[in-house]
Structures are given as structure tokens and as C-alpha cells.
Tab-separated table of C-alpha atoms in Angstrom:
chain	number	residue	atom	x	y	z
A	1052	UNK	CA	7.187	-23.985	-4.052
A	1053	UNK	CA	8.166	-25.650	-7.585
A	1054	UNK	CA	11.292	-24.778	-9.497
A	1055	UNK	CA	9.409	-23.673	-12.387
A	1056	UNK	CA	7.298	-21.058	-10.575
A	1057	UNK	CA	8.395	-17.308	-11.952
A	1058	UNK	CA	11.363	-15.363	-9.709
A	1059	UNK	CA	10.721	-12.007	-9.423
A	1060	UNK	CA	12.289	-9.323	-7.944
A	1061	UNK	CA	10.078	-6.055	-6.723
A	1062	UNK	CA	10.982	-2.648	-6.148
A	1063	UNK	CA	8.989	-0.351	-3.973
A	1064	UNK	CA	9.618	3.577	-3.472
A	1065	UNK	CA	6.480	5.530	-4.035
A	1066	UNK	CA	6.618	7.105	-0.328
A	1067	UNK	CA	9.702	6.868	2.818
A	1068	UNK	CA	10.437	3.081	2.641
A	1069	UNK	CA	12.764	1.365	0.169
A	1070	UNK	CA	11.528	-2.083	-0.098
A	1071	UNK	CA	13.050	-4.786	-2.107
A	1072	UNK	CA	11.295	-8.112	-2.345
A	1073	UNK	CA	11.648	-11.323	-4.043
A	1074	UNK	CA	9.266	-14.221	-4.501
A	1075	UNK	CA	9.063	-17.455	-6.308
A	1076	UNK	CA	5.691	-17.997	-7.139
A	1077	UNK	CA	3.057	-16.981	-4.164
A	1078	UNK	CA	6.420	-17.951	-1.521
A	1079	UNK	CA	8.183	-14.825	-0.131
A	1080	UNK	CA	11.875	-15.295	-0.498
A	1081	UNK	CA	13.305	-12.311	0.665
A	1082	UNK	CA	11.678	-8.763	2.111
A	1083	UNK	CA	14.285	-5.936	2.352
A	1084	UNK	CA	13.623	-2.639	3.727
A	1085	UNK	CA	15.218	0.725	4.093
A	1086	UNK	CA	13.118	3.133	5.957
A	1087	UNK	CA	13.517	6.916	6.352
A	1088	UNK	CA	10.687	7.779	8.449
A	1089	UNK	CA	12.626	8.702	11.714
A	1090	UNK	CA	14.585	11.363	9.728
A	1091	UNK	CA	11.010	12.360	8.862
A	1092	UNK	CA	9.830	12.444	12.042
A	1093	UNK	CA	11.571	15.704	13.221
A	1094	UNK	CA	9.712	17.392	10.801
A	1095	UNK	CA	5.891	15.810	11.788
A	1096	UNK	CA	5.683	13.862	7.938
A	1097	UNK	CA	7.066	13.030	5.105
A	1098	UNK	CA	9.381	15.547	3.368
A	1099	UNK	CA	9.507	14.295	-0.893
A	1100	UNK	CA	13.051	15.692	-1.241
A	1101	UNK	CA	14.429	13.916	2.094
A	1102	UNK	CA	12.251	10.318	0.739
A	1103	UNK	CA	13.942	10.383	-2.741
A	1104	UNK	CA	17.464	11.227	-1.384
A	1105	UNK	CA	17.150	8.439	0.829
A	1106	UNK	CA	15.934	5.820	-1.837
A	1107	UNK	CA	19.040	7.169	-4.041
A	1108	UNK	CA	21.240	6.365	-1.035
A	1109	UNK	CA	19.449	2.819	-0.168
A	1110	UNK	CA	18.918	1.562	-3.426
A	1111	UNK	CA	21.390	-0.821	-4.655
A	1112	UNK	CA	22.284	-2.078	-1.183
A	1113	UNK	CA	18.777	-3.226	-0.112
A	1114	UNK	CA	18.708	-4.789	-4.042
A	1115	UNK	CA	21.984	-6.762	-2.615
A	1116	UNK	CA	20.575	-7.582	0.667
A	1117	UNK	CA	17.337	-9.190	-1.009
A	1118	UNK	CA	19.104	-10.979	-3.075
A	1119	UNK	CA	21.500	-12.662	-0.390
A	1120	UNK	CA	18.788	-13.134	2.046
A	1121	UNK	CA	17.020	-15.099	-0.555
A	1122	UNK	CA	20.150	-16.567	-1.905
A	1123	UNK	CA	19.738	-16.348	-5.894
A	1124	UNK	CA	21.768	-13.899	-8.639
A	1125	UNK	CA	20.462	-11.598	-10.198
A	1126	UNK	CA	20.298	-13.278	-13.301
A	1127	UNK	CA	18.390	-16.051	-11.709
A	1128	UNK	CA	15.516	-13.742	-12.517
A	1129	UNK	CA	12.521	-14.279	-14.369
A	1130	UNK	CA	11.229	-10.568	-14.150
A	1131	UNK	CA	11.589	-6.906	-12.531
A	1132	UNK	CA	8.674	-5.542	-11.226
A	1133	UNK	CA	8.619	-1.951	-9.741
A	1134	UNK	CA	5.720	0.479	-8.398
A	1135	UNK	CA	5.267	3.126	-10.977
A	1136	UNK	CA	2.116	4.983	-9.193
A	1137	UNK	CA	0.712	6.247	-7.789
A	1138	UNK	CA	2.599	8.068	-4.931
A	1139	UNK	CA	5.482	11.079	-4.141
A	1140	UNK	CA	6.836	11.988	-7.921
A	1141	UNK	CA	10.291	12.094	-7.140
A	1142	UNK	CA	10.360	8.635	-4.678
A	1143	UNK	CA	8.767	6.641	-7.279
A	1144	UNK	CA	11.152	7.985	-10.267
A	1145	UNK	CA	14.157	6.070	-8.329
A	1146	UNK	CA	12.497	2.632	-8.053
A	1147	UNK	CA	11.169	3.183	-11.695
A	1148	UNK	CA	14.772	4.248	-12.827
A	1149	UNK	CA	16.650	1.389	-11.011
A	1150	UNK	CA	14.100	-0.944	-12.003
A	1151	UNK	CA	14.717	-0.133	-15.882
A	1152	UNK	CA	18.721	-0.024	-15.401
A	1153	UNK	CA	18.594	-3.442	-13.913
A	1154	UNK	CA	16.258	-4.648	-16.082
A	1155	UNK	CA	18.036	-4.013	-19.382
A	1156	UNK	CA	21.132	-4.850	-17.813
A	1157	UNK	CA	20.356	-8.336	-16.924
A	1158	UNK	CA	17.885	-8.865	-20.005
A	1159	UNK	CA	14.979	-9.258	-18.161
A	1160	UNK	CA	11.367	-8.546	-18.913
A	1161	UNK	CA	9.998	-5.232	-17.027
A	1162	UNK	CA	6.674	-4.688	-14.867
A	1163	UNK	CA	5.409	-1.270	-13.863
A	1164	UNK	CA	2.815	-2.205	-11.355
A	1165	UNK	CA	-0.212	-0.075	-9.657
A	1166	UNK	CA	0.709	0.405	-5.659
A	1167	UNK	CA	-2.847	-0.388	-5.058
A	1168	UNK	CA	-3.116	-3.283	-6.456
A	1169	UNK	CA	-0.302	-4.818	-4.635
A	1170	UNK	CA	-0.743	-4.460	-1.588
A	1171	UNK	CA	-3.760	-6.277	-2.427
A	1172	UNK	CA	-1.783	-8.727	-4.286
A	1173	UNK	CA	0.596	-9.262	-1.162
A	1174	UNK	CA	-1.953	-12.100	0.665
A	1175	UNK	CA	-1.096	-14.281	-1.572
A	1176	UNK	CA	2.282	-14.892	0.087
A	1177	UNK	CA	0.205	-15.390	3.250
A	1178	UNK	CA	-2.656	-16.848	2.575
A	1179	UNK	CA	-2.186	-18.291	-1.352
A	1180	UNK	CA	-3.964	-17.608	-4.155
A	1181	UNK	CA	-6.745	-14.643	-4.401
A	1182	UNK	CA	-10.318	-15.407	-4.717
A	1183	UNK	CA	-11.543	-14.485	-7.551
A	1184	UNK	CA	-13.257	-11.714	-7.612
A	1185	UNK	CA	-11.646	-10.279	-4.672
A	1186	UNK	CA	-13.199	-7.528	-2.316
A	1187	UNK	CA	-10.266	-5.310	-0.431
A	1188	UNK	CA	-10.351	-2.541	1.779
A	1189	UNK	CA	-6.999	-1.101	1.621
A	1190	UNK	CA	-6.191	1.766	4.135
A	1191	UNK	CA	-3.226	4.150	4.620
A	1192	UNK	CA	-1.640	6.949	5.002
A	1193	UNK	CA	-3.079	7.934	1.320
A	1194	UNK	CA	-5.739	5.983	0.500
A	1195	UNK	CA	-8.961	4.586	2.364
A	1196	UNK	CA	-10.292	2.696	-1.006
A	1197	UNK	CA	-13.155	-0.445	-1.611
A	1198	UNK	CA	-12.086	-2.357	-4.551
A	1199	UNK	CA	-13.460	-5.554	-6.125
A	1200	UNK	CA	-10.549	-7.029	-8.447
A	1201	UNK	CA	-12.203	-10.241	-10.340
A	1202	UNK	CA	-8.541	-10.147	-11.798
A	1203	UNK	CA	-5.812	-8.515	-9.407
A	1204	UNK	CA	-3.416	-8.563	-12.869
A	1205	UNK	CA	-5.535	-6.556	-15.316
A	1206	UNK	CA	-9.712	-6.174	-14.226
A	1207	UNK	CA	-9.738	-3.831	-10.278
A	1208	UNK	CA	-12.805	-1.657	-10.012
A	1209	UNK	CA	-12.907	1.192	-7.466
A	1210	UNK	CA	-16.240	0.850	-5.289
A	1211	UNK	CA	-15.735	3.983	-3.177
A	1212	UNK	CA	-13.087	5.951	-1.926
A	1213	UNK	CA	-12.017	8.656	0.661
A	1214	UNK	CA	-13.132	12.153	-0.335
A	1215	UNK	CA	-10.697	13.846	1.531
A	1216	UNK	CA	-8.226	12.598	4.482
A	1217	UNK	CA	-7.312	8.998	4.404
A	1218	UNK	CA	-7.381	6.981	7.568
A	1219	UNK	CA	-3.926	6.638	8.032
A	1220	UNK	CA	-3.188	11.040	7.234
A	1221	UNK	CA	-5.992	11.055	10.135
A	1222	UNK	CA	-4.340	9.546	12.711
A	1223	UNK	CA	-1.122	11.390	12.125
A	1224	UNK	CA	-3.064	14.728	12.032
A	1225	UNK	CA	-4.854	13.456	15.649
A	1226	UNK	CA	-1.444	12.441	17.170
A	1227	UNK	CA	0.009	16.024	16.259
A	1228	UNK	CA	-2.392	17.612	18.234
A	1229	UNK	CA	-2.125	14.790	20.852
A	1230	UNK	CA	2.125	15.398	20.658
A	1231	UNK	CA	2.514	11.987	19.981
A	1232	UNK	CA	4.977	12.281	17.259
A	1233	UNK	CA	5.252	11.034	13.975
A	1234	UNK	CA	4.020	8.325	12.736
A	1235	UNK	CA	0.492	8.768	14.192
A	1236	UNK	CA	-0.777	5.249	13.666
A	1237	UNK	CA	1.384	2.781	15.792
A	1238	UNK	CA	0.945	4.995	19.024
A	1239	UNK	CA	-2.847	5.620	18.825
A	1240	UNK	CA	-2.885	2.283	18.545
A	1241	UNK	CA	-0.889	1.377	21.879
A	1242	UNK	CA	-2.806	4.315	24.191
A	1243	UNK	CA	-6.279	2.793	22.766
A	1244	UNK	CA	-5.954	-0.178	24.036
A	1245	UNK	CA	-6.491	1.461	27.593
A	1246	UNK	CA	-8.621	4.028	26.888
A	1247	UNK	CA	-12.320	3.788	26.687
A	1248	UNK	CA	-13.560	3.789	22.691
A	1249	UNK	CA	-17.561	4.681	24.611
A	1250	UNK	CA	-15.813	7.537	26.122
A	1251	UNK	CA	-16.414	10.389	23.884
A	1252	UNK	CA	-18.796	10.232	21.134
A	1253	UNK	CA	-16.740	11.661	17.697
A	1254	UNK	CA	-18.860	11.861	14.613
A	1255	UNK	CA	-18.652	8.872	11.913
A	1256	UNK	CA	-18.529	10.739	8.271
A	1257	UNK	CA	-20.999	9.580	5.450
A	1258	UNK	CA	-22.817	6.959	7.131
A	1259	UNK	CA	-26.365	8.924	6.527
A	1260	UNK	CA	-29.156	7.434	4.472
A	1261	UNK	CA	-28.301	9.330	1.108
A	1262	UNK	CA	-24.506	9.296	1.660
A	1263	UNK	CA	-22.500	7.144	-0.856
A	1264	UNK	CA	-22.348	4.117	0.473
A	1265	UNK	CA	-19.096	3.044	-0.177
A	1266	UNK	CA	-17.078	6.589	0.028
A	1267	UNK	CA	-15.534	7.711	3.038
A	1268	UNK	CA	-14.982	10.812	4.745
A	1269	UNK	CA	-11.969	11.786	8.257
A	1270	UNK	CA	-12.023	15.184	7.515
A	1271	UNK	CA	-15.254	15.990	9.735
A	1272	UNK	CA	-13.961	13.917	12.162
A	1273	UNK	CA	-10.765	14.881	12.396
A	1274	UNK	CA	-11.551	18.447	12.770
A	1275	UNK	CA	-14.021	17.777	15.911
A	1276	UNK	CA	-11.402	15.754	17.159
A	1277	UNK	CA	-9.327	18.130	17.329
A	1278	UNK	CA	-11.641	21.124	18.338
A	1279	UNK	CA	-12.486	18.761	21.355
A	1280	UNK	CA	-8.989	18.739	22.464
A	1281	UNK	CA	-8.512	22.522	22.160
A	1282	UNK	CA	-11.970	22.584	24.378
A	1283	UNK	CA	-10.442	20.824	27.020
A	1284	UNK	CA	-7.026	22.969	26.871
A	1285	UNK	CA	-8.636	26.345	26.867
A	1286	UNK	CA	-10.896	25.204	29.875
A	1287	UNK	CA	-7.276	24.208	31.809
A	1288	UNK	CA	-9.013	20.315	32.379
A	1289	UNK	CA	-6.189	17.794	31.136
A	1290	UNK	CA	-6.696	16.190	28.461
A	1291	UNK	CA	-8.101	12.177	28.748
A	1292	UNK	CA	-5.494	10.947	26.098
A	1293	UNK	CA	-6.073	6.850	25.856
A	1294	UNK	CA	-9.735	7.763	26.190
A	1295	UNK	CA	-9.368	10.263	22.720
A	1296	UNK	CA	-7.216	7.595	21.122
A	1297	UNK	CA	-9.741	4.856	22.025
A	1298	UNK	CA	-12.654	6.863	20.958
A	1299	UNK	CA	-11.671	7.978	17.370
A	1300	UNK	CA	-10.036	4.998	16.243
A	1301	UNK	CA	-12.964	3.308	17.136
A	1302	UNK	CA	-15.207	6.282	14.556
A	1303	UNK	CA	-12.254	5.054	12.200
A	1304	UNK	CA	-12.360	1.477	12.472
A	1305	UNK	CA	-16.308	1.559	12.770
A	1306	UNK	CA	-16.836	3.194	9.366
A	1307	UNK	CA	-14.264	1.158	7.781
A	1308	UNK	CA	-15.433	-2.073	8.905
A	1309	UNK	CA	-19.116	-1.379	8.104
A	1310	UNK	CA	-18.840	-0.266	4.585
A	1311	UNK	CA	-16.197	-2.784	3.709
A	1312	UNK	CA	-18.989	-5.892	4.851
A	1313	UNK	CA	-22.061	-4.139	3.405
A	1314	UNK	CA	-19.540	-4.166	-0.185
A	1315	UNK	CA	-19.408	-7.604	0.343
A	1316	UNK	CA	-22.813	-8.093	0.808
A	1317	UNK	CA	-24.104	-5.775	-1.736
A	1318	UNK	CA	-21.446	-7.761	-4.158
A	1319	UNK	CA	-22.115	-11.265	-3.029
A	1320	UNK	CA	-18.535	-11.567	-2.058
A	1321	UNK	CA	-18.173	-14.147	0.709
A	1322	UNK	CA	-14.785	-13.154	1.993
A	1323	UNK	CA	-13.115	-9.529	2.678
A	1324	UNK	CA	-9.409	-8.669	2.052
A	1325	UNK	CA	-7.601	-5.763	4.131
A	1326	UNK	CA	-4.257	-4.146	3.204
A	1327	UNK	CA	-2.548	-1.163	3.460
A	1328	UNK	CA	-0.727	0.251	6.412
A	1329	UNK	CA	-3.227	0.923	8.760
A	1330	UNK	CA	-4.185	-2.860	8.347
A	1331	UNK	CA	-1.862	-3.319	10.877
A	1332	UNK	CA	-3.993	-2.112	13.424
A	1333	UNK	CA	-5.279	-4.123	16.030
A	1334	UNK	CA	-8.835	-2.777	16.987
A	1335	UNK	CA	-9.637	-2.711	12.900
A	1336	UNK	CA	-8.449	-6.143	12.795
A	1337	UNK	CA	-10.511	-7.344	15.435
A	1338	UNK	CA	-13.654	-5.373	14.727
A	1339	UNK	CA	-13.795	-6.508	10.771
A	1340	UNK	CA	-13.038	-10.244	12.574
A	1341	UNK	CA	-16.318	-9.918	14.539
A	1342	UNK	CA	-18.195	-8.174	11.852
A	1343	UNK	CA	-17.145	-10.360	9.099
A	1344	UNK	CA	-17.726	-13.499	11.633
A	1345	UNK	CA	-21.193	-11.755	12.122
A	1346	UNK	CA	-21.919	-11.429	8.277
A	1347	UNK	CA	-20.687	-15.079	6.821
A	1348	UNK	CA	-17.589	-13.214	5.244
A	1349	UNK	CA	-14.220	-14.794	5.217
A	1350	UNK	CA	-11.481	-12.148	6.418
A	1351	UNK	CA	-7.844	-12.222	4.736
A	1352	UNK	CA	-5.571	-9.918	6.642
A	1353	UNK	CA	-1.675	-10.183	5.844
A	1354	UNK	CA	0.803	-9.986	8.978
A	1355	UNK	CA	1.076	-6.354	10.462
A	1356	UNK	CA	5.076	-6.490	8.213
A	1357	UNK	CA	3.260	-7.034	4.998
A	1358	UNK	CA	0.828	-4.513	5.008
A	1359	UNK	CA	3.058	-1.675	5.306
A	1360	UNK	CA	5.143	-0.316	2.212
A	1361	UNK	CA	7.268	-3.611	0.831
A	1362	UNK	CA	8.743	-5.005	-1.965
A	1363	UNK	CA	7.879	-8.539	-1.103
A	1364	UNK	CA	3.776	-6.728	-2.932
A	1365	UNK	CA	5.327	-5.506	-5.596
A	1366	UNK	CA	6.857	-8.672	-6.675
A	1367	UNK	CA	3.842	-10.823	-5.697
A	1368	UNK	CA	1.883	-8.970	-8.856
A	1369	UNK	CA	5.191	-9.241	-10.803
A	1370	UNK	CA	5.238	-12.811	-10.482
A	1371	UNK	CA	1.141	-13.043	-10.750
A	1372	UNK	CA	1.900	-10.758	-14.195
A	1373	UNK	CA	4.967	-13.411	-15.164
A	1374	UNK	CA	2.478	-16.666	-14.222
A	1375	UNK	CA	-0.324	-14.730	-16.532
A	1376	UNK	CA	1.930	-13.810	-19.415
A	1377	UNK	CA	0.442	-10.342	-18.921
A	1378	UNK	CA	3.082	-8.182	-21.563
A	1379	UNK	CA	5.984	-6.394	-20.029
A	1380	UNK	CA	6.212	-2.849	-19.665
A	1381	UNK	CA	8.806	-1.011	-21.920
A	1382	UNK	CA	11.927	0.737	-20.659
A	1383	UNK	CA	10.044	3.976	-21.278
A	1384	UNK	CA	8.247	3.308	-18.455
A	1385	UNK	CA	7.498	6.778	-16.296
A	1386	UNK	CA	6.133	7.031	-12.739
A	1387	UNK	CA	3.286	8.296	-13.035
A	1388	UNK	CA	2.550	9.820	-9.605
A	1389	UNK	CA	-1.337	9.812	-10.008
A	1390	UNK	CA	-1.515	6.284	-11.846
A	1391	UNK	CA	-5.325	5.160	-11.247
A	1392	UNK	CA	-6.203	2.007	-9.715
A	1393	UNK	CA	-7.851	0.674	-12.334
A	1394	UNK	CA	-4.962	0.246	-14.489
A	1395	UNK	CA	-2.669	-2.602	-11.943
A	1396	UNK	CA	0.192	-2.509	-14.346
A	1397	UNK	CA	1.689	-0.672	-17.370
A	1398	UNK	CA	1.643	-2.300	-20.171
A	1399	UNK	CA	4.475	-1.840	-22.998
A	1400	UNK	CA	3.838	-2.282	-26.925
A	1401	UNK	CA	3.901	-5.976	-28.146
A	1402	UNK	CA	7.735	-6.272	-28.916
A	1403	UNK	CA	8.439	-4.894	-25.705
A	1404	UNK	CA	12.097	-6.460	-24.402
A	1405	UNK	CA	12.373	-8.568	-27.144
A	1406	UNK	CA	15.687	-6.851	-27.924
A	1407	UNK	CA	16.740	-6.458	-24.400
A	1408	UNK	CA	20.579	-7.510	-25.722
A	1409	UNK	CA	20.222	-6.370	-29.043
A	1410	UNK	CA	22.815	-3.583	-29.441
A	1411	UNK	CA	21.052	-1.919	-32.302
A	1412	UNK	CA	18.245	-1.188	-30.292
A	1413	UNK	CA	20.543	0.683	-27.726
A	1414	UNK	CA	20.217	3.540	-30.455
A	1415	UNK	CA	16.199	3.556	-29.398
A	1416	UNK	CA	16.565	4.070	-25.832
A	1417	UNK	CA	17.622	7.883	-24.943
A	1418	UNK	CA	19.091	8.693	-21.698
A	1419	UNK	CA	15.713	11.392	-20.765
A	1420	UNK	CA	14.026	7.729	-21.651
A	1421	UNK	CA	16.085	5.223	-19.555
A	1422	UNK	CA	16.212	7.514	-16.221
A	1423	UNK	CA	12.736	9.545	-16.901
């Protein structure tokens, strides 16, 4: 870690976690988080008004616990990067509006980054710099996306995506009907591991001949999952439930692995990044080890902590945006709760910040523009 290397601070709200990180460089410094998802859990999923009341309420003391955990001011910063998209409306307009208070408070330059493309951006702290280009599966509770990023900062290029439920949204919907509780992901995980995955053959969506190759698809398989279940219920026969947890995470993991190494070998990518929070999983970490082991492919995986929701991604691509001189964002920065993938940050106009303390320009900035 050199001296010189960029400090930046990252703020992450765009779902139930309030993460503040801070990194010099590609080392983590500090990884704060304020979770709501137990008050969410009485209610089977994330409510948006509880999520942005509780960001409101953790804000500035997670900001203060990242920046004593990594022991530097404020105005030790080099930058202030925060996820503006995509994700819940309301969560991300918090991050984005304490982002742009602190910001022009302190004088410092602004980055409105892509979710997406941080949590790809987030191995870096584990594993150093990015390949270039990169290939990474990233899976969660909202997106189940391929993406080749021959620059993480300003070039990522969707190869397929989920057509309808993300991996993560189906094992929450599977544990519901299991009454496993909320969050789905961490439990189906546990009960797999002694169940049988053989046990009960679940369909595995668009993996036909003239399917897209790279697109995926849990709806199907959610739904037989499910209908499966209610089989067993209305016949009065208990339900096996390890061997239903074992047997569709494995469809899950199956699909997911497979497409994500045929990318790679379709793109004569030699290596295979995973992120997102169903990363964390241990049978799709395994099975894309084997696969991947199988193929010639080199498999970056960040710790199970990183690939969940965390500030520590969002200011990884702040600082890779600081190292690149990529151009700040201005403080009219929105959330924009459908930002696409393609666009990793949000660029402002060319004299963006360069009046941060200039008090004629306070005159520019409205208040619907500094908290919109």
C-alpha cells in the first residue's frame, strides 16, 4: 500500500444494508455495515419504506465508524464514491444525498458508481488488480448477469442476463414455501449440505439447443419447485427438506456454473470472476472450482463478507475511477433506480467540482438539486 495511492470513501444503500467502506488503493481499510434485514424478516422481504428509514437512521454513524476503524479524517480524502443505481428508489436517494452533502462539504471530487460494476470491482481488494478484460458472473437477490468488462471503470458489456427471477429472489421464494424464513439463501445453503442434490430431478431453465446461451431463467424452476412441495403436502407424505434444498440449488448452481465457463470459452477469457450475494454460497463455489479447474479457467471469488452489499465495492471503483482520472460526477447527481450496467459510473460535465469552495457557485446548486 503506498502513500500516494487514492483514499476513497464508498457509500452503499441501493437495497437493506448501509455499507460504508474505505480503501487506499486496491487495500481495504475499513468495511462498515448497518443491516436492516431482520426487521425485514417479519415481513418475508424487503419493505423500500422500512430500507430507506433505516439508511436515514444509520447513515452518519456507520460514515464515523469507517472512518475510525480505518483511522483517517474525513478530509484525508481523495474522493466520495456512492452507488447511484440501480436498486430500491428511495434506499439509493440517501447514499446519493449523503454522498453529495459530504462531498461538497469537505471539497472533494464526487463518484456515482453502477452497483454492478462494483461488486465486480470488489476482488481487487482480495485478489489485486482485474484482468483485463474481465468475465463475471454476478448473482443476487436482483440480478443473475454475465458480463465481460475489458475496463471495469468505463467499457462493461452485458453477455446475458436473467429473464425473470434472479437466483438469489429464487431461493427466498423456495425457503417461503419451505418456512425457512427470510433470507432464503444462507439456510438453503446449510440444509443442502445434507441433503441429496440426485434426489429429485428439478428442471434447469434455458439450457436447450436454441435457448440463449448466456440468459438465464428460475422462474420455471421455481414454480415446479414449489408445485412439488404442495404434491407432497396434499398427499399427507412429509416433506424431504435437505433433499429439496440439495436438489434445487444444485439446478441453480448447475446453470450458473455452465453458462458462466462456456462465456469464457466462447470469449477466450482464461479466468472467471463471481460476485454478488449468492457468491457466498458454498456448493456454487465449489462447483464453478471444479468446472473452471475442468475448463483451464482461473476462478476469482471474493470472501463470502465481500460479496454481499458493502461499501468497501463501492469505494474499490471510486478509487479505480480516482487512479484513472475518470471525471467526477456533479452534485446533481440522481439515483437512478434502473441505471444500466453498461454505464459503471456517472459522469459530470468537464468543470465538475472545480468550484467545490467557491461561494459563488453555491447560487448554482438548488436544494431539489443537492438532496434529489
Amino acid at each position: 500500500m503506498a502513500a500516494d495511492e487514492p483514499l476513497v470513501l464508498g457509500i452503499e444503500t441501493s437495497c437493506d444494508e448501509t455499507g460504508v467502506g474505505i480503501v487506499r488503493g486496491t487495500t481495504l481499510l475499513a468495511d462498515a455495515v448497518a443491516s436492516s434485514v431482520d426487521t425485514h424478516a417479519r415481513f418475508g422481504g424487503v419493505v423500500p419504506e422500512i430500507a430507506y428509514r433505516a439508511h436515514l437512521e444509520a447513515m452518519v454513524p456507520t460514515i464515523e465508524r469507517a472512518l475510525k476503524q480505518a483511522g483517517v479524517s474525513a478530509r484525508d480524502l481523495d474522493g466520495i464514491a456512492v452507488t447511484s443505481g440501480p436498486g430500491l428508489a428511495g434506499a439509493l436517494l440517501v447514499g446519493v444525498s449523503a454522498a453529495k452533502a459530504y462531498a461538497y462539504a469537505l471539497g472533494k471530487p464526487l463518484y456515482g458508481v453502477n452497483h454492478l460494476a462494483s461488486h465486480i470491482c470488489v476482488d481487487q481488494l482480495e485478489h489485486g488488480p482485474l484482468p483485463e478484460p474481465t468475465m463475471a458472473l454476478l448473482v443476487s437477490g436482483g440480478h443473475s448477469s454475465l458480463l465481460l468488462a475489458p475496463d471495469i471503470t468505463s467499457d462493461v458489456r452485458p453477455l446475458g442476463a436473467t429473464i425473470d427471477d434472479a437466483a438469489g429472489e429464487a431461493f427466498d421464494k423456495i425457503a417461503r414455501v419451505l418456512n425457512l424464513g427470510f433470507p432464503g439463501g444462507p439456510v438453503i445453503d446449510r440444509l443442502a449440505k445434507e441433503g441429496d442434490p440426485k434426489s429429485i430431478a428439478f428442471p434447469r431453465g434455458l439450457t436447450g439447443p436454441r435457448d440463449a446461451p448466456y440468459d438465464f431463467s428460475f422462474s420455471g424452476l421455481k414454480t415446479s419447485v414449489a408445485r412439488w412441495i404442495e404434491a407432497k403436502r396434499a398427499a399427507g407424505e412429509e416433506v424431504p427438506v435437505r433433499d429439496v434444498a440439495a436438489s434445487f440449488q444444485e439446478a441453480v448452481v448447475d446453470v450458473l456454473t455452465r453458462k458462466a465457463v462456456r462465456a469464457c470459452k466462447d470469449e477466450g477469457v482464461d479466468h472467471l470472476m463471481i460476485g454478488g450475494g449468492v457468491a457466498a454460497n458454498s456448493r456454487l463455489r465449489a462447483l464453478a472450482q471444479e468446472r473452471c479447474e475442468r475448463a483451464g479457467v482461473r476462478l476469482r471469488v471474493p470472501r463470502p463478507g465481500l460479496c454481499t452489499d458493502n461499501g468497501a465495492m463501492v469505494a474499490a471503483l471510486g478509487a479505480e475511477m480516482v487512479a484513472r482520472n475518470r471525471r467526477p460526477s456533479d452534485l446533481e447527481l440522481s439515483a437512478d433506480s434502473s441505471l444500466p450496467v453498461t454505464e459503471p459510473h456517472v459522469p459530470g460535465t468537464a468543470h465538475a467540482h472545480s468550484h467545490a469552495h467557491d461561494h459563488d457557485h453555491v447560487h448554482e446548486i438548488s436544494k431539489d438539486n443537492l438532496y434529489s
